[in-house]
Tab-separated table of C-alpha atoms in Angstrom:
chain	number	residue	atom	x	y	z
A	1	UNK	CA	17.392	-1.618	12.112
A	2	UNK	CA	15.122	1.264	13.060
A	3	UNK	CA	11.723	1.118	11.378
A	4	UNK	CA	11.996	4.769	10.295
A	5	UNK	CA	14.933	3.748	8.089
A	6	UNK	CA	12.864	1.099	6.308
A	7	UNK	CA	12.674	1.387	2.524
A	8	UNK	CA	10.025	-0.176	0.313
A	9	UNK	CA	12.625	-2.473	-1.228
A	10	UNK	CA	13.431	-3.862	2.223
A	11	UNK	CA	9.797	-4.853	2.584
A	12	UNK	CA	9.675	-6.580	-0.814
A	13	UNK	CA	8.721	-3.755	-3.193
A	14	UNK	CA	9.841	-4.243	-6.801
A	15	UNK	CA	8.895	-3.352	-10.373
A	16	UNK	CA	6.024	-5.856	-10.401
A	17	UNK	CA	4.210	-3.619	-7.922
A	18	UNK	CA	5.548	-0.179	-8.875
A	19	UNK	CA	4.417	-0.691	-12.480
A	20	UNK	CA	0.822	-0.904	-11.213
A	21	UNK	CA	0.870	2.574	-9.649
A	22	UNK	CA	-0.247	5.511	-11.801
A	23	UNK	CA	1.406	8.934	-11.665
A	24	UNK	CA	-1.660	10.321	-9.862
A	25	UNK	CA	-1.604	7.506	-7.284
A	26	UNK	CA	2.110	8.012	-6.703
A	27	UNK	CA	1.320	11.533	-5.483
A	28	UNK	CA	-1.895	10.866	-3.586
A	29	UNK	CA	-1.159	7.421	-2.164
A	30	UNK	CA	1.412	5.611	-0.088
A	31	UNK	CA	2.279	1.938	-0.729
A	32	UNK	CA	2.394	-0.271	2.362
A	33	UNK	CA	2.578	-3.990	2.934
A	34	UNK	CA	0.319	-5.992	5.227
A	35	UNK	CA	2.486	-7.333	8.042
A	36	UNK	CA	-0.219	-8.945	10.193
A	37	UNK	CA	-3.964	-9.565	10.138
A	38	UNK	CA	-5.878	-9.124	13.384
A	39	UNK	CA	-9.586	-8.988	14.113
A	40	UNK	CA	-10.827	-5.693	12.677
A	41	UNK	CA	-7.357	-4.230	12.007
A	42	UNK	CA	-4.302	-4.901	9.867
A	43	UNK	CA	-0.720	-3.893	10.636
A	44	UNK	CA	1.045	-2.353	7.625
A	45	UNK	CA	4.586	-1.184	6.925
A	46	UNK	CA	6.109	0.970	4.202
A	47	UNK	CA	8.577	3.799	4.413
A	48	UNK	CA	8.719	5.126	7.967
A	49	UNK	CA	6.691	4.087	10.986
A	50	UNK	CA	4.337	1.066	10.941
A	51	UNK	CA	0.596	1.737	11.038
A	52	UNK	CA	-2.575	-0.029	12.099
A	53	UNK	CA	-5.410	0.518	9.632
A	54	UNK	CA	-8.825	-0.858	8.774
A	55	UNK	CA	-8.865	-3.906	6.489
A	56	UNK	CA	-11.849	-2.580	4.544
A	57	UNK	CA	-11.149	-1.002	1.172
A	58	UNK	CA	-12.932	2.270	0.396
A	59	UNK	CA	-15.957	1.570	-1.807
A	60	UNK	CA	-15.567	-2.227	-1.714
A	61	UNK	CA	-18.531	-4.471	-0.992
A	62	UNK	CA	-18.439	-6.945	1.922
A	63	UNK	CA	-18.087	-9.807	-0.570
A	64	UNK	CA	-14.941	-8.386	-2.164
A	65	UNK	CA	-11.500	-9.715	-1.343
A	66	UNK	CA	-9.940	-7.836	1.538
A	67	UNK	CA	-6.226	-7.571	2.258
A	68	UNK	CA	-4.376	-10.598	3.516
A	69	UNK	CA	-0.903	-10.815	5.005
A	70	UNK	CA	1.777	-10.131	2.397
A	71	UNK	CA	-0.486	-7.928	0.278
A	72	UNK	CA	0.600	-4.512	-0.983
A	73	UNK	CA	-1.925	-1.714	-0.439
A	74	UNK	CA	-2.229	1.839	-1.575
A	75	UNK	CA	-3.422	4.002	1.304
A	76	UNK	CA	-4.412	7.659	1.255
A	77	UNK	CA	-1.473	9.785	2.429
A	78	UNK	CA	-3.759	12.107	4.407
A	79	UNK	CA	-6.232	9.685	6.004
A	80	UNK	CA	-4.392	6.333	5.829
A	81	UNK	CA	-7.582	4.835	4.393
A	82	UNK	CA	-6.904	1.763	2.209
A	83	UNK	CA	-7.835	2.504	-1.404
A	84	UNK	CA	-6.922	-0.653	-3.274
A	85	UNK	CA	-4.965	-3.889	-3.138
A	86	UNK	CA	-2.297	-4.180	-5.805
A	87	UNK	CA	-2.404	-7.214	-8.074
A	88	UNK	CA	-0.760	-10.161	-6.337
A	89	UNK	CA	2.163	-12.165	-7.673
A	90	UNK	CA	0.585	-15.188	-6.055
A	91	UNK	CA	-1.968	-16.132	-3.453
A	92	UNK	CA	-2.204	-19.064	-1.080
A	93	UNK	CA	-5.776	-20.018	-0.301
A	94	UNK	CA	-7.787	-22.926	0.991
A	95	UNK	CA	-11.425	-23.874	1.134
A	96	UNK	CA	-12.930	-22.157	4.164
A	97	UNK	CA	-13.405	-24.560	7.117
A	98	UNK	CA	-16.926	-23.286	7.889
A	99	UNK	CA	-18.281	-22.481	4.412
A	100	UNK	CA	-16.823	-24.930	1.883
A	101	UNK	CA	-18.286	-22.872	-0.976
A	102	UNK	CA	-15.894	-20.027	-0.194
A	103	UNK	CA	-12.133	-19.665	-0.281
A	104	UNK	CA	-10.072	-18.422	2.650
A	105	UNK	CA	-6.977	-16.393	1.802
A	106	UNK	CA	-3.815	-17.430	3.639
A	107	UNK	CA	-0.977	-15.251	2.316
A	108	UNK	CA	0.072	-13.300	-0.774
A	109	UNK	CA	3.255	-12.345	-2.631
A	110	UNK	CA	5.477	-15.138	-1.357
A	111	UNK	CA	8.858	-15.978	-2.884
A	112	UNK	CA	9.534	-19.334	-1.175
A	113	UNK	CA	7.410	-21.607	0.983
A	114	UNK	CA	8.989	-23.723	3.701
A	115	UNK	CA	6.873	-26.855	4.075
A	116	UNK	CA	7.763	-28.014	7.568
A	117	UNK	CA	7.490	-31.664	8.593
A	118	UNK	CA	8.939	-33.507	11.573
A	119	UNK	CA	10.935	-36.733	11.601
A	120	UNK	CA	8.586	-38.667	13.852
A	121	UNK	CA	5.383	-40.677	13.620
A	122	UNK	CA	3.408	-37.597	12.564
A	123	UNK	CA	5.346	-37.542	9.254
A	124	UNK	CA	2.919	-37.947	6.359
A	125	UNK	CA	3.690	-38.085	2.641
A	126	UNK	CA	0.014	-37.482	1.875
A	127	UNK	CA	0.029	-34.265	3.883
A	128	UNK	CA	3.234	-33.101	2.202
A	129	UNK	CA	1.651	-33.708	-1.192
A	130	UNK	CA	-1.249	-31.463	-0.221
A	131	UNK	CA	1.091	-28.619	0.688
A	132	UNK	CA	3.123	-29.150	-2.479
A	133	UNK	CA	-0.044	-28.949	-4.564
A	134	UNK	CA	-0.860	-25.656	-2.849
A	135	UNK	CA	2.631	-24.293	-3.554
A	136	UNK	CA	2.653	-25.428	-7.184
A	137	UNK	CA	-0.794	-23.980	-7.804
A	138	UNK	CA	0.376	-20.633	-6.405
A	139	UNK	CA	3.582	-20.809	-8.493
A	140	UNK	CA	5.807	-20.487	-5.427
A	141	UNK	CA	9.058	-22.426	-5.010
A	142	UNK	CA	8.711	-25.035	-2.237
A	143	UNK	CA	11.416	-26.219	0.138
A	144	UNK	CA	10.623	-29.104	2.483
A	145	UNK	CA	12.203	-28.463	5.877
A	146	UNK	CA	12.538	-31.568	8.038
A	147	UNK	CA	12.723	-30.800	11.759
A	148	UNK	CA	13.365	-32.885	14.886
A	149	UNK	CA	16.074	-34.794	13.044
A	150	UNK	CA	17.811	-35.413	16.364
A	151	UNK	CA	14.895	-37.606	17.441
A	152	UNK	CA	15.053	-39.895	14.415
A	153	UNK	CA	17.311	-42.936	14.174
A	154	UNK	CA	17.686	-42.450	10.404
A	155	UNK	CA	16.569	-38.945	9.362
A	156	UNK	CA	17.906	-39.581	5.850
A	157	UNK	CA	15.049	-42.064	5.369
A	158	UNK	CA	12.573	-39.225	5.818
A	159	UNK	CA	14.485	-37.076	3.321
A	160	UNK	CA	14.448	-39.932	0.817
A	161	UNK	CA	10.671	-40.300	1.225
A	162	UNK	CA	10.239	-36.589	0.505
A	163	UNK	CA	12.503	-36.612	-2.548
A	164	UNK	CA	10.524	-39.547	-3.942
A	165	UNK	CA	7.465	-37.297	-4.234
A	166	UNK	CA	9.026	-35.048	-6.878
A	167	UNK	CA	12.353	-35.254	-8.715
A	168	UNK	CA	14.574	-32.314	-7.782
A	169	UNK	CA	12.483	-31.274	-4.776
A	170	UNK	CA	14.625	-29.247	-2.378
A	171	UNK	CA	14.905	-30.728	1.114
A	172	UNK	CA	16.658	-29.216	4.135
A	173	UNK	CA	17.178	-31.143	7.384
A	174	UNK	CA	17.362	-28.740	10.324
A	175	UNK	CA	17.448	-28.861	14.095
A	176	UNK	CA	14.992	-26.035	14.670
A	177	UNK	CA	16.475	-25.258	18.084
A	178	UNK	CA	20.017	-24.756	16.770
A	179	UNK	CA	20.721	-21.285	15.337
A	180	UNK	CA	23.917	-22.476	13.650
A	181	UNK	CA	22.107	-25.370	11.994
A	182	UNK	CA	19.245	-23.124	10.868
A	183	UNK	CA	21.637	-20.784	9.038
A	184	UNK	CA	21.434	-23.134	6.045
A	185	UNK	CA	17.998	-21.597	5.406
A	186	UNK	CA	19.447	-18.071	5.177
A	187	UNK	CA	19.953	-18.260	1.412
A	188	UNK	CA	16.177	-18.239	0.952
A	189	UNK	CA	15.733	-15.154	3.151
A	190	UNK	CA	17.748	-12.383	1.469
A	191	UNK	CA	16.893	-8.677	1.305
A	192	UNK	CA	13.233	-8.150	0.453
A	193	UNK	CA	12.540	-11.872	0.040
A	194	UNK	CA	9.471	-13.371	1.697
A	195	UNK	CA	9.290	-16.933	2.962
A	196	UNK	CA	6.092	-18.545	4.222
A	197	UNK	CA	5.873	-21.424	6.677
A	198	UNK	CA	3.273	-24.130	6.197
A	199	UNK	CA	2.869	-27.260	8.235
A	200	UNK	CA	0.603	-28.999	10.683
A	201	UNK	CA	0.656	-28.383	14.412
A	202	UNK	CA	3.469	-29.903	16.428
A	203	UNK	CA	6.085	-30.092	13.665
A	204	UNK	CA	8.222	-27.326	15.177
A	205	UNK	CA	7.242	-24.314	13.100
A	206	UNK	CA	7.167	-21.904	16.043
A	207	UNK	CA	10.453	-23.237	17.398
A	208	UNK	CA	12.034	-22.724	13.984
A	209	UNK	CA	10.669	-19.172	13.789
A	210	UNK	CA	12.100	-18.379	17.225
A	211	UNK	CA	15.508	-19.687	16.179
A	212	UNK	CA	15.555	-17.733	12.930
A	213	UNK	CA	14.522	-14.605	14.819
A	214	UNK	CA	16.891	-15.235	17.703
A	215	UNK	CA	14.048	-14.705	20.147
A	216	UNK	CA	11.229	-16.380	22.013
A	217	UNK	CA	8.520	-14.126	20.634
A	218	UNK	CA	6.477	-16.943	19.145
A	219	UNK	CA	4.651	-19.072	21.685
A	220	UNK	CA	5.419	-22.794	21.587
A	221	UNK	CA	3.686	-25.776	23.140
A	222	UNK	CA	4.864	-29.286	23.855
A	223	UNK	CA	3.583	-32.052	21.613
A	224	UNK	CA	1.097	-34.578	22.994
A	225	UNK	CA	2.651	-37.762	24.222
A	226	UNK	CA	1.539	-40.821	22.304
A	227	UNK	CA	0.920	-39.444	18.832
A	228	UNK	CA	3.609	-36.748	18.395
A	229	UNK	CA	1.045	-34.099	17.452
A	230	UNK	CA	0.750	-30.634	18.906
A	231	UNK	CA	-1.811	-27.931	19.464
A	232	UNK	CA	-2.040	-24.700	17.555
A	233	UNK	CA	0.342	-22.050	18.884
A	234	UNK	CA	0.259	-19.374	16.174
A	235	UNK	CA	-3.082	-17.539	16.229
A	236	UNK	CA	-2.498	-14.817	13.632
A	237	UNK	CA	-0.832	-14.698	10.250
A	238	UNK	CA	2.156	-12.433	10.703
A	239	UNK	CA	5.405	-11.429	8.988
A	240	UNK	CA	8.649	-11.348	10.989
A	241	UNK	CA	11.793	-9.446	10.030
A	242	UNK	CA	14.891	-11.637	9.754
A	243	UNK	CA	18.517	-10.710	10.300
A	244	UNK	CA	19.256	-11.910	6.764
A	245	UNK	CA	17.226	-9.052	5.276
A	246	UNK	CA	14.106	-10.999	4.366
A	247	UNK	CA	10.756	-11.725	5.944
A	248	UNK	CA	9.307	-14.862	7.447
A	249	UNK	CA	5.566	-15.320	7.344
A	250	UNK	CA	4.157	-17.653	9.954
A	251	UNK	CA	0.675	-19.118	9.557
A	252	UNK	CA	-1.629	-20.930	11.973
A	253	UNK	CA	-1.140	-24.698	11.863
A	254	UNK	CA	-3.565	-26.390	9.523
A	255	UNK	CA	-4.045	-30.108	9.967
A	256	UNK	CA	-6.699	-30.290	7.251
A	257	UNK	CA	-5.895	-28.413	4.088
A	258	UNK	CA	-8.798	-28.590	1.669
A	259	UNK	CA	-7.804	-27.752	-1.882
A	260	UNK	CA	-9.600	-25.128	-3.928
A	261	UNK	CA	-9.397	-24.991	-7.727
A	262	UNK	CA	-5.928	-26.524	-7.673
A	263	UNK	CA	-5.940	-28.657	-10.821
A	264	UNK	CA	-2.677	-27.124	-12.031
A	265	UNK	CA	-0.883	-27.901	-8.779
A	266	UNK	CA	-2.242	-31.455	-8.712
A	267	UNK	CA	-1.069	-31.980	-12.292
A	268	UNK	CA	2.468	-30.858	-11.389
A	269	UNK	CA	2.824	-32.921	-8.223
A	270	UNK	CA	1.311	-36.004	-9.874
A	271	UNK	CA	2.727	-35.474	-13.354
A	272	UNK	CA	3.800	-39.129	-13.514
A	273	UNK	CA	0.144	-40.135	-13.420
A	274	UNK	CA	-0.941	-37.321	-15.729
A	275	UNK	CA	1.572	-38.330	-18.419
A	276	UNK	CA	0.724	-42.018	-18.068
A	277	UNK	CA	-3.016	-41.301	-18.290
A	278	UNK	CA	-2.511	-39.699	-21.686
A	279	UNK	CA	-1.854	-43.184	-23.043
A	280	UNK	CA	-5.205	-44.538	-21.852
A	281	UNK	CA	-7.509	-45.823	-24.573
A	282	UNK	CA	-10.340	-43.483	-23.570
A	283	UNK	CA	-9.872	-39.739	-23.030
A	284	UNK	CA	-12.327	-39.797	-20.092
A	285	UNK	CA	-10.834	-42.900	-18.500
A	286	UNK	CA	-11.465	-43.056	-14.744
A	287	UNK	CA	-8.580	-45.496	-14.291
A	288	UNK	CA	-10.731	-48.191	-12.764
A	289	UNK	CA	-11.983	-51.162	-14.796
A	290	UNK	CA	-11.881	-49.503	-18.222
A	291	UNK	CA	-10.096	-51.512	-20.925
A	292	UNK	CA	-6.567	-50.493	-21.948
A	293	UNK	CA	-6.081	-48.185	-18.947
A	294	UNK	CA	-2.429	-47.151	-19.004
A	295	UNK	CA	-2.494	-46.115	-15.341
A	296	UNK	CA	-3.697	-49.495	-14.081
A	297	UNK	CA	-1.202	-51.220	-16.362
A	298	UNK	CA	1.637	-49.118	-14.911
A	299	UNK	CA	0.503	-49.956	-11.369
A	300	UNK	CA	0.344	-53.661	-12.192
A	301	UNK	CA	3.865	-53.488	-13.624
A	302	UNK	CA	5.235	-51.700	-10.550
A	303	UNK	CA	5.974	-48.463	-12.435
A	304	UNK	CA	3.406	-46.542	-10.401
A	305	UNK	CA	2.130	-47.340	-6.910
A	306	UNK	CA	-1.422	-47.979	-5.819
A	307	UNK	CA	-0.990	-45.854	-2.666
A	308	UNK	CA	0.081	-42.813	-4.674
A	309	UNK	CA	-2.749	-43.455	-7.136
A	310	UNK	CA	-5.255	-43.366	-4.263
A	311	UNK	CA	-3.826	-40.076	-2.984
A	312	UNK	CA	-3.974	-38.573	-6.486
A	313	UNK	CA	-7.635	-39.578	-6.863
A	314	UNK	CA	-8.493	-38.284	-3.383
A	315	UNK	CA	-6.983	-34.856	-4.087
A	316	UNK	CA	-8.672	-34.737	-7.489
A	317	UNK	CA	-12.056	-35.349	-5.827
A	318	UNK	CA	-11.388	-32.534	-3.342
A	319	UNK	CA	-10.655	-30.152	-6.204
A	320	UNK	CA	-14.360	-29.681	-6.825
A	321	UNK	CA	-14.120	-26.650	-9.101
A	322	UNK	CA	-11.858	-28.226	-11.714
A	323	UNK	CA	-11.699	-32.049	-11.740
A	324	UNK	CA	-8.335	-33.478	-12.736
A	325	UNK	CA	-8.725	-35.730	-15.735
A	326	UNK	CA	-6.214	-35.119	-18.547
A	327	UNK	CA	-7.197	-34.719	-22.141
A	328	UNK	CA	-5.530	-36.846	-24.735
A	329	UNK	CA	-2.923	-35.033	-26.799
A	330	UNK	CA	-3.871	-34.631	-30.446
């Protein structure tokens, strides 16, 4: 498809965004979507040819949020200067690696997130829980995509471990190198739909992107022998057009995902603990040595597991802004 034939709907435009545009702005401004974020420039696409514009919003202070990939912008029709970012449907963010007091935006306006994990020794339930918390907090539907299934003796064991995290969690097992096998993901990538990829380095994200695109545009690197981990290959956050009519957003691999104000997502992923904790004797129970702790009783009885309890507590401690301790229902 020629870019000049692109319509806003093809890029993901819908009533959620159009309802935010005033009659005056509709005349003076042009809506575009951020396709990629580079140093000092952002690539945007709307109706017609793609553009490269400054990421700095007119009149905004340096501390204000600037556009991230997936955002919708209004730019001046005459100068192409960004005027404002439209309200987001959702936003993925993490605590910034350098300054832990600040948040780093990852991507906005996502319909589905593919959480990619590989069927090898790098598989980690704890890491998957982190990504699921991020997805639930952003109110985006997650799908766990298991790659490298051909290397596992029993890939169904990995799928079972994923499904045990959350009842009803969608899991797809895919050979990322096989275009026919990857077609099972097409239903998530229809016209105007946006899918994000999250996952640590070496799990086959770039290989999967190449297969879905039918190209070798995304650089890939071999995993390290010995521990099945890889090095970062994606260096920018970027959206890729798919043959199915949707968009695939690739993100740099993140081995350490620090949560930021994600109490809602933690509560959803660990709702078994949240519901059990409501039966504790004390509303501020820390689930340690307090008397009549329903959580410790459930662990002792084999209803809940100590490993999952430790992961829940660890994520709750990382969520510095809003600690996760449920209030008793009245």
